[in-house]
CSV table of C-alpha atoms in Angstrom, one decimal:
chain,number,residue,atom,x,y,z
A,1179,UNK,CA,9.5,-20.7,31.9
A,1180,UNK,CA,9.7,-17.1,31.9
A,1181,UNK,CA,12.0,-16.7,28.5
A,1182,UNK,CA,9.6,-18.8,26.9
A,1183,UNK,CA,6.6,-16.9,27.5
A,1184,UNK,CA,9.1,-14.0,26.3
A,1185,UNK,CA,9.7,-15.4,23.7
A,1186,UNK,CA,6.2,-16.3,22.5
A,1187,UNK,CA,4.8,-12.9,23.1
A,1188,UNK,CA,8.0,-11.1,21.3
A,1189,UNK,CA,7.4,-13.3,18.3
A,1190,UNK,CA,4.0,-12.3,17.9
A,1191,UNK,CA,4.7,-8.8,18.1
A,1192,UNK,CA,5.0,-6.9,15.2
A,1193,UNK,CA,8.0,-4.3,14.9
A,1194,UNK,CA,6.4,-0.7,15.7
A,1195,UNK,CA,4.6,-2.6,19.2
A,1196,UNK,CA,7.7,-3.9,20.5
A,1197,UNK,CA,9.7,-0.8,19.9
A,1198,UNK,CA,6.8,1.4,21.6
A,1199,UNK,CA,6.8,-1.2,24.4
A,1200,UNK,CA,10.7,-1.5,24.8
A,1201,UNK,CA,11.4,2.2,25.2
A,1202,UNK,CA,8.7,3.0,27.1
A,1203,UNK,CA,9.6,0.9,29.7
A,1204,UNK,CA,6.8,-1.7,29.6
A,1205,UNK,CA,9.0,-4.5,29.7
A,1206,UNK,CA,11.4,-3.6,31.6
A,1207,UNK,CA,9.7,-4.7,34.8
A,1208,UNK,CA,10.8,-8.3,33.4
A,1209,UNK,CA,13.5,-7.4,32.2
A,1210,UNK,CA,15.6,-10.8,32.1
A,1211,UNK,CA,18.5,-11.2,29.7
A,1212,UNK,CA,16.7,-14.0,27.8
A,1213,UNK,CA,13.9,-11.5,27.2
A,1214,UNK,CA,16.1,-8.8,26.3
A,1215,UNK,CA,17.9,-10.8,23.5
A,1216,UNK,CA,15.1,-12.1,22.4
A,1217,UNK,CA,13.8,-8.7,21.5
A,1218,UNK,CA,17.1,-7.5,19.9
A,1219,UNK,CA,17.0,-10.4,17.5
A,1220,UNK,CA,13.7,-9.3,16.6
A,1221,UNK,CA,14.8,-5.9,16.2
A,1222,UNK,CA,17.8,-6.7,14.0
A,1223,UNK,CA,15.9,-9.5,11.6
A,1224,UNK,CA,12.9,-7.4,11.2
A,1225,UNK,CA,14.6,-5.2,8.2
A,1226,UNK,CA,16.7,-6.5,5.3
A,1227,UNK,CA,18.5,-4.6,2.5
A,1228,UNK,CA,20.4,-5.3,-0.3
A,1229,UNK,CA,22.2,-3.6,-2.6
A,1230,UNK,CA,22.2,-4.3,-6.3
A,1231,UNK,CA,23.1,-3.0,-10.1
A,1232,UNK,CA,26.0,-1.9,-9.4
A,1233,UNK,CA,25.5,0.2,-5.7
A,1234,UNK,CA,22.8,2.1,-8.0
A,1235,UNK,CA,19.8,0.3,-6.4
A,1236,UNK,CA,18.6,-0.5,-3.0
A,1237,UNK,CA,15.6,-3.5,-1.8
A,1238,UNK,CA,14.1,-3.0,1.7
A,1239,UNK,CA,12.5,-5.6,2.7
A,1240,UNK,CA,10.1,-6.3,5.8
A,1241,UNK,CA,11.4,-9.5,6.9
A,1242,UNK,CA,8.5,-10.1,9.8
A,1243,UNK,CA,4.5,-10.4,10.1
A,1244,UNK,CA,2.8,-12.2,7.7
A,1245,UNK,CA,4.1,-12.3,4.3
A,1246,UNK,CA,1.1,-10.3,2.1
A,1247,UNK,CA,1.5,-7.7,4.6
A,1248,UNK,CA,5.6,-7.4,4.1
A,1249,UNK,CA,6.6,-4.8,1.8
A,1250,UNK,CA,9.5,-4.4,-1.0
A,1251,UNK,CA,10.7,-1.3,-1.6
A,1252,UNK,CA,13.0,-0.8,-4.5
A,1253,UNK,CA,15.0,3.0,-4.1
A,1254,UNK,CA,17.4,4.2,-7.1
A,1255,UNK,CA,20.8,5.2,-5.1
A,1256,UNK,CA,20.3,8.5,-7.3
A,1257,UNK,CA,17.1,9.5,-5.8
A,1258,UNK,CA,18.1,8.5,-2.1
A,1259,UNK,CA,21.6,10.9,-2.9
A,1260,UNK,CA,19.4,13.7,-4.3
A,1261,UNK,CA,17.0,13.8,-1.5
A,1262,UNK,CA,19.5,13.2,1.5
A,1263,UNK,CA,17.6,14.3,4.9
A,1264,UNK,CA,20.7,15.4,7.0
A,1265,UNK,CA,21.9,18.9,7.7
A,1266,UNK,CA,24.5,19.3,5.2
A,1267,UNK,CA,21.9,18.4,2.6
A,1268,UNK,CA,18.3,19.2,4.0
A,1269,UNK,CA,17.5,22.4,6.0
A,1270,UNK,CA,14.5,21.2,8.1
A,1271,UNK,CA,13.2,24.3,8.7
A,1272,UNK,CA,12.1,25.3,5.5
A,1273,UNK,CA,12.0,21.7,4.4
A,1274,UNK,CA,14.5,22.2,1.6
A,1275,UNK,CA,16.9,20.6,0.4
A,1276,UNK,CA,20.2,22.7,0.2
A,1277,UNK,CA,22.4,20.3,-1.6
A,1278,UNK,CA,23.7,21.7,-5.1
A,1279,UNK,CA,23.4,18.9,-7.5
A,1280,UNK,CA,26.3,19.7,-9.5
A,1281,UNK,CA,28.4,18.4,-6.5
A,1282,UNK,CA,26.3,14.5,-6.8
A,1283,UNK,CA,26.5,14.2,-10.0
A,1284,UNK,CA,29.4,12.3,-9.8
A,1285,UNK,CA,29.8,8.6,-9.9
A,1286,UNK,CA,31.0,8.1,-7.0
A,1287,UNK,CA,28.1,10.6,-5.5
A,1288,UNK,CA,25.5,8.2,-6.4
A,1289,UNK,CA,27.0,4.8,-5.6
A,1290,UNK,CA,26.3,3.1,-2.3
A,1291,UNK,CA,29.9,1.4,-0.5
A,1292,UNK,CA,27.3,-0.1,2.4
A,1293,UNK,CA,23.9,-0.1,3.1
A,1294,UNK,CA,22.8,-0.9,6.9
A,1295,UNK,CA,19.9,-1.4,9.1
A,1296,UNK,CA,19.6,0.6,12.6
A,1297,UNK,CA,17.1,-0.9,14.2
A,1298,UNK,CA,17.2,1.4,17.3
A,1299,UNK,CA,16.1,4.2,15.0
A,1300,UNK,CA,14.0,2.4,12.5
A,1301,UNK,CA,15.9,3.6,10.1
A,1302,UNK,CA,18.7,2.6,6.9
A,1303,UNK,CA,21.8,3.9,6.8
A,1304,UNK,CA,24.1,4.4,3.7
A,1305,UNK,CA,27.6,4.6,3.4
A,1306,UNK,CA,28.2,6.4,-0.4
A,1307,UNK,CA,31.7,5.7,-2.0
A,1308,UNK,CA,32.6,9.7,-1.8
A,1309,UNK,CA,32.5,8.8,2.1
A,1310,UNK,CA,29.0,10.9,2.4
A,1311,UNK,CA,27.0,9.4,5.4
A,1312,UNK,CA,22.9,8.9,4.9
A,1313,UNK,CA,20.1,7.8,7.5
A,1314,UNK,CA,16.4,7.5,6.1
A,1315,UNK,CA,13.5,6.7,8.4
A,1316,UNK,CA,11.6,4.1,7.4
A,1317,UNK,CA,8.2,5.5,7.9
A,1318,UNK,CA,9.5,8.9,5.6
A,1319,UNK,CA,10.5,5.9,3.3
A,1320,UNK,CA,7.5,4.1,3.0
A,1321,UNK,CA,5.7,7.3,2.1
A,1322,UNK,CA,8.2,8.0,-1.6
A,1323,UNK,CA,7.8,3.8,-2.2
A,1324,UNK,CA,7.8,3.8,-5.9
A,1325,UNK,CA,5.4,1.2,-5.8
A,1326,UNK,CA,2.5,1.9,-8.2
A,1327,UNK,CA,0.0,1.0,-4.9
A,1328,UNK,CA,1.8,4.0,-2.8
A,1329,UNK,CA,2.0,6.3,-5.6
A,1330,UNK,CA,-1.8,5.9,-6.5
A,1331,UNK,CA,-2.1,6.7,-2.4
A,1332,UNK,CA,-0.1,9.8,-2.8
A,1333,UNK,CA,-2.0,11.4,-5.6
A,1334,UNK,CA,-5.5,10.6,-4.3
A,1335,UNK,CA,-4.5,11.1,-0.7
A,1336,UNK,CA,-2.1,13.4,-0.4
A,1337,UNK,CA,-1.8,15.6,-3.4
A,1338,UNK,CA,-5.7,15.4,-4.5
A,1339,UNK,CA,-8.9,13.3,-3.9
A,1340,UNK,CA,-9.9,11.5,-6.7
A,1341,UNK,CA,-13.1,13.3,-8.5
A,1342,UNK,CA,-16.3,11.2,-8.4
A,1343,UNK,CA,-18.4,12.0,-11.9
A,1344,UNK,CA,-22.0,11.9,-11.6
A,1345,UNK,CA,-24.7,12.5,-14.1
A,1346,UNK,CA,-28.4,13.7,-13.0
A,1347,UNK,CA,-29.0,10.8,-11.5
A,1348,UNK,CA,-26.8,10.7,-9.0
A,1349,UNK,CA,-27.4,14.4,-8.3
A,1350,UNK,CA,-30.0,13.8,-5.3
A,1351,UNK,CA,-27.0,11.6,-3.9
A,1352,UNK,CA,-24.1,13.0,-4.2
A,1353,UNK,CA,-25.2,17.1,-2.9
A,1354,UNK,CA,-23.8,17.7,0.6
A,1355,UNK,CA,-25.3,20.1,2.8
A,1356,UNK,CA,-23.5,21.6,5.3
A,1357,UNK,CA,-24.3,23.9,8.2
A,1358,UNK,CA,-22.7,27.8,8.2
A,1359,UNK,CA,-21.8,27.7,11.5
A,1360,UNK,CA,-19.6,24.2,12.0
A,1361,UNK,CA,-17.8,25.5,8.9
A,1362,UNK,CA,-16.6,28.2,11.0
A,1363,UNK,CA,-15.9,27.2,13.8
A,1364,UNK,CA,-15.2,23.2,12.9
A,1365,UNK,CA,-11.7,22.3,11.5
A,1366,UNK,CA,-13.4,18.8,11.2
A,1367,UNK,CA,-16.7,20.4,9.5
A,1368,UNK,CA,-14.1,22.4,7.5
A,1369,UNK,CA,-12.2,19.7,6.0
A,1370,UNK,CA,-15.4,17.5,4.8
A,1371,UNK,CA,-17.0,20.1,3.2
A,1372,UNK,CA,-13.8,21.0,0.9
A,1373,UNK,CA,-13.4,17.3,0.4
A,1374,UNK,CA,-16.9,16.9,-0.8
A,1375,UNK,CA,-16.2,20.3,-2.8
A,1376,UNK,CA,-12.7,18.4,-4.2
A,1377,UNK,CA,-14.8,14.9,-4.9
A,1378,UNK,CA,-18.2,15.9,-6.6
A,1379,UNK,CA,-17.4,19.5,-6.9
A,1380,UNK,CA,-21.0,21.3,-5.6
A,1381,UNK,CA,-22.2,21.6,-2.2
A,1382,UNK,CA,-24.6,23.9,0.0
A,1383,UNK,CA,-24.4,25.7,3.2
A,1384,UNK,CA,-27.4,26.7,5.4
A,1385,UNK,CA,-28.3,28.8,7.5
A,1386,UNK,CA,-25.8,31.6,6.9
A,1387,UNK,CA,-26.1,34.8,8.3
A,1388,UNK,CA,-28.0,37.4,6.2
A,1389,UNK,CA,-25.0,40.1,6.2
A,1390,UNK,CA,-23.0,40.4,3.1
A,1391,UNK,CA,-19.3,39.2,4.2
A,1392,UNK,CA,-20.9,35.6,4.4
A,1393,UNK,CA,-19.0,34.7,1.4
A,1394,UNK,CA,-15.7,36.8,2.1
A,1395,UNK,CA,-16.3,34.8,6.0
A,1396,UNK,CA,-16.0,31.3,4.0
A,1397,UNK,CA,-13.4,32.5,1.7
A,1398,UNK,CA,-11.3,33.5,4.7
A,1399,UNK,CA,-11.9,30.5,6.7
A,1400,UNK,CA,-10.5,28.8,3.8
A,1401,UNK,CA,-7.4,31.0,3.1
A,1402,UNK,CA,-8.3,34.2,1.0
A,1403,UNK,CA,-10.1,35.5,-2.0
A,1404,UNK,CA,-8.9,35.6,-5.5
A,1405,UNK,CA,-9.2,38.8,-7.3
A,1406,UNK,CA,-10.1,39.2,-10.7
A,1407,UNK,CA,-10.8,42.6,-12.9
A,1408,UNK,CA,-14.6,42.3,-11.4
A,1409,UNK,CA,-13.0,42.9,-7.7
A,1410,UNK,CA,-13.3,40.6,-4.5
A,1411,UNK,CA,-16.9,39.8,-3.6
A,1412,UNK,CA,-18.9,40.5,-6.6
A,1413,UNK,CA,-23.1,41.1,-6.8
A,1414,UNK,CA,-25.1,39.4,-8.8
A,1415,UNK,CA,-27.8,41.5,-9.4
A,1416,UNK,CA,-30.1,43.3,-12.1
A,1417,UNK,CA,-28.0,46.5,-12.9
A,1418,UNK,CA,-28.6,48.7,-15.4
A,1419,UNK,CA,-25.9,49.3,-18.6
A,1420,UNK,CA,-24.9,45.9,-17.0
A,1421,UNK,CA,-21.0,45.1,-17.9
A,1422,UNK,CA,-21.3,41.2,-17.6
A,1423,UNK,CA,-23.9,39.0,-18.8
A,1424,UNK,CA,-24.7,37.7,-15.7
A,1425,UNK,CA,-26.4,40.8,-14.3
A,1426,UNK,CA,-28.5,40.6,-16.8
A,1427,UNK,CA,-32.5,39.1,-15.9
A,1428,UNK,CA,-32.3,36.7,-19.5
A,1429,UNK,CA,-31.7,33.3,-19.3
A,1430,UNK,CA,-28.5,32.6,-18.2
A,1431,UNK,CA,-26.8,29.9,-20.3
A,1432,UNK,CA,-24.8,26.6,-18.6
A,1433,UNK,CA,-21.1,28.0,-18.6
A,1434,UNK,CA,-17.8,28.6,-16.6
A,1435,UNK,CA,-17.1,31.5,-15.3
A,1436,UNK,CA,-13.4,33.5,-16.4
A,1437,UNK,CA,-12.5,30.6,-19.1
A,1438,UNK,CA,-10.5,33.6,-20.4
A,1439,UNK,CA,-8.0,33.3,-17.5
A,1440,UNK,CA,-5.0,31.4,-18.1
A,1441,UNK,CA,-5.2,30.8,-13.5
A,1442,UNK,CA,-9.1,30.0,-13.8
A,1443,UNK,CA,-11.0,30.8,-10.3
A,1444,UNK,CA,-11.5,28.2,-8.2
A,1445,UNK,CA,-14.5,27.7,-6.3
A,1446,UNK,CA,-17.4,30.5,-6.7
A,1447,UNK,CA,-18.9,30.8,-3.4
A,1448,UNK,CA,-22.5,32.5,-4.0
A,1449,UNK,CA,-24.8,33.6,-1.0
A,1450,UNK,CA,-28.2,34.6,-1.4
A,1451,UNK,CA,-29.4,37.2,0.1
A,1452,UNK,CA,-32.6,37.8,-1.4
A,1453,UNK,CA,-34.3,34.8,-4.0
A,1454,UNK,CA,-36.6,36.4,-6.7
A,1455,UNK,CA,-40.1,35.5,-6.1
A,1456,UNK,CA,-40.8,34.9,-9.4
A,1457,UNK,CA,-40.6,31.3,-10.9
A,1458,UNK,CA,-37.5,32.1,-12.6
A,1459,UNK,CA,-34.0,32.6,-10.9
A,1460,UNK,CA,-33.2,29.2,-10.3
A,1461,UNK,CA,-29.4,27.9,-11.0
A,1462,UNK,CA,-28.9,25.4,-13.6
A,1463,UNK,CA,-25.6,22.8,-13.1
A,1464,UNK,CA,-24.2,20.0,-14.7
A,1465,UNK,CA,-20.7,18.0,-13.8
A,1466,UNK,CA,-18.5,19.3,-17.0
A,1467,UNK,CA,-16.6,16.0,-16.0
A,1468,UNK,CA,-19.5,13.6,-17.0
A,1469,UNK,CA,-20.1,15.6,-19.9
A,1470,UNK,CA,-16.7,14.8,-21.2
A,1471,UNK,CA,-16.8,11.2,-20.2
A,1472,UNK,CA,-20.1,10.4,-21.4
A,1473,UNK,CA,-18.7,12.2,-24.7
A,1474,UNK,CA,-15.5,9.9,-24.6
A,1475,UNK,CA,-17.1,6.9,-24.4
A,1476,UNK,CA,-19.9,7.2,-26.8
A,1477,UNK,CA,-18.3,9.9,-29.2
A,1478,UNK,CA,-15.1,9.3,-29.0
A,1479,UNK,CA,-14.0,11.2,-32.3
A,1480,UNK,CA,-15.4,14.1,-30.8
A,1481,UNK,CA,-13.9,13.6,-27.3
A,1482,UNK,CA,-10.2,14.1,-28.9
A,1483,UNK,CA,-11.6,17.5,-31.2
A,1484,UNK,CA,-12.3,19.3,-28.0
A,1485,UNK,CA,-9.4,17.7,-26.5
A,1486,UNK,CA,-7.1,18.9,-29.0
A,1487,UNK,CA,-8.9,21.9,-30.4
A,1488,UNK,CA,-7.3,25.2,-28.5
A,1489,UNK,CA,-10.4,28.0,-28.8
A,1490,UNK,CA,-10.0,31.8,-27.6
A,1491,UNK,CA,-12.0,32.6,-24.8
A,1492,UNK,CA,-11.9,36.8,-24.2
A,1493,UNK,CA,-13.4,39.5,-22.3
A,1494,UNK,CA,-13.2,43.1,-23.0
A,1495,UNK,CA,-14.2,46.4,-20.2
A,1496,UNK,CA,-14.2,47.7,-17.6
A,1497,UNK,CA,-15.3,47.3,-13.7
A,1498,UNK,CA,-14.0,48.3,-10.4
A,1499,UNK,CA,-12.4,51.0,-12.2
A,1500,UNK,CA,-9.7,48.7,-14.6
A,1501,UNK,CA,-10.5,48.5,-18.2
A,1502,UNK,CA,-9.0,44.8,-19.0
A,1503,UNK,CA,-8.8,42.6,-21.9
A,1504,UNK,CA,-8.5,39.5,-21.4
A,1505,UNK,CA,-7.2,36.6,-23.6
A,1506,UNK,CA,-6.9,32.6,-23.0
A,1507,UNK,CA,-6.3,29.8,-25.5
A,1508,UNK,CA,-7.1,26.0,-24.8
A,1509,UNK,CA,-9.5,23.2,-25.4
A,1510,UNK,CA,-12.9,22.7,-24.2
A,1511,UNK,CA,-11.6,19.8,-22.3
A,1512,UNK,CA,-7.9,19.7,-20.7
A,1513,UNK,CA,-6.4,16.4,-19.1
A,1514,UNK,CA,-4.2,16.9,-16.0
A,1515,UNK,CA,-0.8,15.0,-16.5
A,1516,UNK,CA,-2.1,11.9,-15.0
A,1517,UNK,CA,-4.9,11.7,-17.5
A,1518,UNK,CA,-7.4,13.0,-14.8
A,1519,UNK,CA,-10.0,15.7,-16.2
A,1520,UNK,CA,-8.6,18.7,-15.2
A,1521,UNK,CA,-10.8,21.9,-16.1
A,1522,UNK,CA,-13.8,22.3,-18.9
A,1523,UNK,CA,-14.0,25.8,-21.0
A,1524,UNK,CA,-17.2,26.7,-21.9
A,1525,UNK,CA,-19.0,29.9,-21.7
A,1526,UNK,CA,-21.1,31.1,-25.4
A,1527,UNK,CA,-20.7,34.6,-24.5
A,1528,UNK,CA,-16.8,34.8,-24.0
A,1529,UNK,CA,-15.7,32.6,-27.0
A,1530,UNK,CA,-14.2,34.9,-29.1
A,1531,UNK,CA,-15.0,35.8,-33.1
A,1532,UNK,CA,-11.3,35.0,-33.4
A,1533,UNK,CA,-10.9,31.1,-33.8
A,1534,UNK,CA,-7.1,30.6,-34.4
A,1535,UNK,CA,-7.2,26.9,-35.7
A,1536,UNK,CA,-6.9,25.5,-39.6
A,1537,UNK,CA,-9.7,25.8,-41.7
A,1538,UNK,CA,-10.5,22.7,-42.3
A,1539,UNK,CA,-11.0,21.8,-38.3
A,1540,UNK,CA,-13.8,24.6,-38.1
A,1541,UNK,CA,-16.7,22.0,-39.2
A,1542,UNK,CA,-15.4,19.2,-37.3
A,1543,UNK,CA,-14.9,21.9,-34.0
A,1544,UNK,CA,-18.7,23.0,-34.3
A,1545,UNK,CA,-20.0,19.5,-34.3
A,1546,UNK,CA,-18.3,18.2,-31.4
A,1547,UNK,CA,-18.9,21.5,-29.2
A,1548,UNK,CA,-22.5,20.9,-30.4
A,1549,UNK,CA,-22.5,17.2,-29.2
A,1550,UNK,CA,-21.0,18.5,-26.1
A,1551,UNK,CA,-23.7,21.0,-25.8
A,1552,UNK,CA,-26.5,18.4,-26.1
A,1553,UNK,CA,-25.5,16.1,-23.6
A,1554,UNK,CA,-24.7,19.0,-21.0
A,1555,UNK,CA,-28.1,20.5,-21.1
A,1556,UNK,CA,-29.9,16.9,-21.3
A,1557,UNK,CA,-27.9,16.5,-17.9
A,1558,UNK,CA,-29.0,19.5,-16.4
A,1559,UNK,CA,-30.5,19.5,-12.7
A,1560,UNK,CA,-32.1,22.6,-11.3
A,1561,UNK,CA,-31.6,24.1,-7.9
A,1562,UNK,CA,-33.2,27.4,-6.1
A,1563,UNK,CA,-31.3,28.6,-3.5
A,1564,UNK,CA,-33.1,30.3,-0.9
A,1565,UNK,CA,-31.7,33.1,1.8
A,1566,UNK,CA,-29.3,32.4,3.8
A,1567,UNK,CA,-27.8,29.1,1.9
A,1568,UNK,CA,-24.8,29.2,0.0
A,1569,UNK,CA,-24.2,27.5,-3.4
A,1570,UNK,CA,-20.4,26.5,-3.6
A,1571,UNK,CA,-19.3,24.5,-6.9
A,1572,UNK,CA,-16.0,24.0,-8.4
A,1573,UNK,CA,-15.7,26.3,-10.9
A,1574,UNK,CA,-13.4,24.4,-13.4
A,1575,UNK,CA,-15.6,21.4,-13.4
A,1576,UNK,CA,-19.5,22.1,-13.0
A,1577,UNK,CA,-21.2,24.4,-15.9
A,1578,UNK,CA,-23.6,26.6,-14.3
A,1579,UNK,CA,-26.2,28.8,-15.6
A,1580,UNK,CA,-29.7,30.6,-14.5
A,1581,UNK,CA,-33.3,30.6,-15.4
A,1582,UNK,CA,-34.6,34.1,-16.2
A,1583,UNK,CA,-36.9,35.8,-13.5
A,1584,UNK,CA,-38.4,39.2,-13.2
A,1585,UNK,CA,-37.5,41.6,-10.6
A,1586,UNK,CA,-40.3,44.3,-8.9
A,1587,UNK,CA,-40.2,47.2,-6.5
A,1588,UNK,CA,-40.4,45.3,-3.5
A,1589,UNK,CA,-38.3,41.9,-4.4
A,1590,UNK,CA,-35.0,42.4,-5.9
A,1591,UNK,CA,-32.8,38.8,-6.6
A,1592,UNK,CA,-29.6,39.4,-4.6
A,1593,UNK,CA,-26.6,37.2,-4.1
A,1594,UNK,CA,-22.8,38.0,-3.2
A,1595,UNK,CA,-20.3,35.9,-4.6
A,1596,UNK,CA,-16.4,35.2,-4.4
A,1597,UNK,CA,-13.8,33.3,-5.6
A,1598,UNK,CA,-10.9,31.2,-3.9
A,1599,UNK,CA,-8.5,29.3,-6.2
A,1600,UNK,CA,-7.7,25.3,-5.6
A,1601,UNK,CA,-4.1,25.8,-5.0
A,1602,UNK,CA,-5.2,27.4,-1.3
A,1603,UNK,CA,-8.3,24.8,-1.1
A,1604,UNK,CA,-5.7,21.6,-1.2
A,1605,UNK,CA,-3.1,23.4,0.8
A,1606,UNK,CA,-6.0,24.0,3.2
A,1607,UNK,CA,-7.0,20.6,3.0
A,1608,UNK,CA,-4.0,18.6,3.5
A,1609,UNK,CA,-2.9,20.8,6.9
A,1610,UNK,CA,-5.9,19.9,7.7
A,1611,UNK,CA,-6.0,16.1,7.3
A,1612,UNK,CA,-2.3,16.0,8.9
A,1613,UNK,CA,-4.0,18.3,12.2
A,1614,UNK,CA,-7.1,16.1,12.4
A,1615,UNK,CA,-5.3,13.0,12.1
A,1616,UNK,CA,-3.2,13.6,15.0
A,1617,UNK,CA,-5.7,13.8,17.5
């Protein structure tokens, strides 16, 4: 009576349950040979491989559970060689792989004499024909499936979250506000305001401190600022013989700041310390990446000109005691290699004179950057920060500009502003995740 009930319950188990349940000693109480067998059997039928093409391809197969939850995983014998996790091959430390791939190139290198299952490890091993050994995890395997399903995962997961576009009328439901405070002290707080930052790319912070390191405090929490020739923090104030457009009190029109860098900041992290009281000062934002879809799928001609179309973007002075000049070439609209929108330029007063392309695209170049224009401004939304909020948007994405406003005696617009680039944000990010997940 006893090994059937065994039985019953071990069949019903799936793989990862009965190993955590075996070694940790639950079962041992009853620990009856019939039981015991029962669960090796289990153990050694849950995994099947085989090896095909030649030794240059290897199927793993769950052979348990129900059957639209078992996976195939196909691995080319080549990439399992090249990416060998023991110590002759991999250093763990640094998480490197040390093997010189001159010395796998070989036929023999990449061919598998044996492929077989160790089920006390949840793992495969491989015997290669140059008498190399291999063990892979499963779990470690499952993660590099080639599967289009896991590889979608990976790049909206783990490498970035996939951007949600939104036009102005979405804008009311997509802006995120988040509290000063929880960001700093918060890892959970942290990590879902730079994932709202990475999916809609704007967000803003209240009830910040009024002190001016507010925006070097975020920056920091993050990883660190990026510098450019206009320093760390920057102010964004009325200043006389002013060296940048933007300390100017005129309109401000929609753009992106530093399209003239070839490594574009980030994020621009703007604190306001002091709001004009005037009716002007007021930011103006639009997602770049609606303006390029909306212009793909109703202008499509024009889509692939500002696709295509490299323009110089520039800026000549000096600030913070460096006299730069600063050149950039590319599109209006750049692609990332998956086909994902990547990063708008856009900014009227840092597009050069110099406009390196054939003559006969000029024409076609001006009417699509004007059709661009159009449906940017017609998707414009408005928003007035007031002290002690923080206005965060992702610079490569969301065009940003200012209403004018007037300045007097006693009520001067002041905001401090930084920059962090997205390489440290989705570093930050996915330590994150991993930490937060753990718990």
């Amino acid at each position: 009576m006893f090994s059937s009930r065994c039985s019953r319950f071990i069949t019903n188990f799936n793989y990862v349950q009965a190993k955590q349940q075996i070694f940790s000693g639950i079962l041992r109480t009853n620990s009856k040979s019939t039981c015991v067998a029962r669960v090796n059997i289990v153990l050694k039928r849950w995994l099947s491989t085989q090896l095909i093409n030649d030794g240059k391809l290897i199927i793993v197969r769950e052979t348990e559970g129900r059957a639209v939850d078992r996976r195939e995983m196909k691995f080319p014998t080549v990439w399992l060689r090249d990416n060998c996790q023991c110590s002759e091959c991999f250093h763990d430390t640094t998480k490197s792989r040390k093997i010189n791939w001159e010395r796998c190139s070989n036929e023999t290198a990449i061919r598998a004499a044996q492929v077989t299952v160790d089920s006390s490890k949840n793992a495969i091993i491989i015997d290669w024909q140059d008498a190399h050994k291999s063990k892979y995890d499963l779990k470690w395997l499952k993660q590099r499936d080639f599967s289009p399903e896991q590889r979608k995962k990976y790049t909206e997961e783990v490498y970035k979250p996939k951007e949600i576009i939104w036009g102005k009328q979405d804008y009311n439901k997509i802006l995120k506000i988040y509290d000063f405070h929880k960001i700093i002290t918060n890892d959970s707080d942290l990590y879902n305001w730079l994932k709202s930052l990475a999916v809609y790319g704007v967000t803003i912070i209240k009830d910040a401190p009024h002190d001016r390191t507010v925006s070097r405090q975020l920056a920091d929490r993050i990883g660190f600022i990026k510098r450019t020739t206009y320093g760390e923090e920057f102010e964004v104030k009325s200043k006389e013989n002013a060296r940048n457009y933007a300390y100017l009190m005129t309109p401000l029109p929609l753009h992106i700041d530093m399209p003239y860098y070839e490594y574009i900041a980030g994020i621009n992290i703007l604190h306001c310390l002091v709001q004009s009281k005037s009716q002007g000062g007021a930011n103006l934002l639009t997602d770049g990446f609606y303006v390029a879809e909306q212009l793909k799928q109703n202008y499509p001609k024009y889509f692939e000109i500002l696709l295509k179309t490299p323009v110089d973007w520039y800026d000549i002075g000096k600030d913070s005691g460096m006299e730069f000049h600063n050149i950039w070439r590319e599109p209006v609209i750049n692609l990332d290699t998956d086909g994902r929108y990547h990063r708008i330029n856009h900014n009227t007063t840092k597009r050069d004179s110099h406009f390196t392309v054939p003559l006969e695209v000029v024409d076609l170049w001006y009417e699509a950057y004007d059709k661009f224009l159009q449906i940017a401004y017609a998707s414009t939304v408005e928003l007035k920060t007031n002290p002690g909020e923080v206005f965060v948007f992702n610079n490569r994405r969301i065009l940003h500009g200012r209403t004018a406003y007037s300045d007097s005696a006693e009520n001067k617009r002041h905001l401090i502003g930084a920059y962090v680039d997205w390489d440290i944000i989705y570093s930050k990010m996915r330590i994150l995740k991993a930490n937060l997940e753990k718990v």
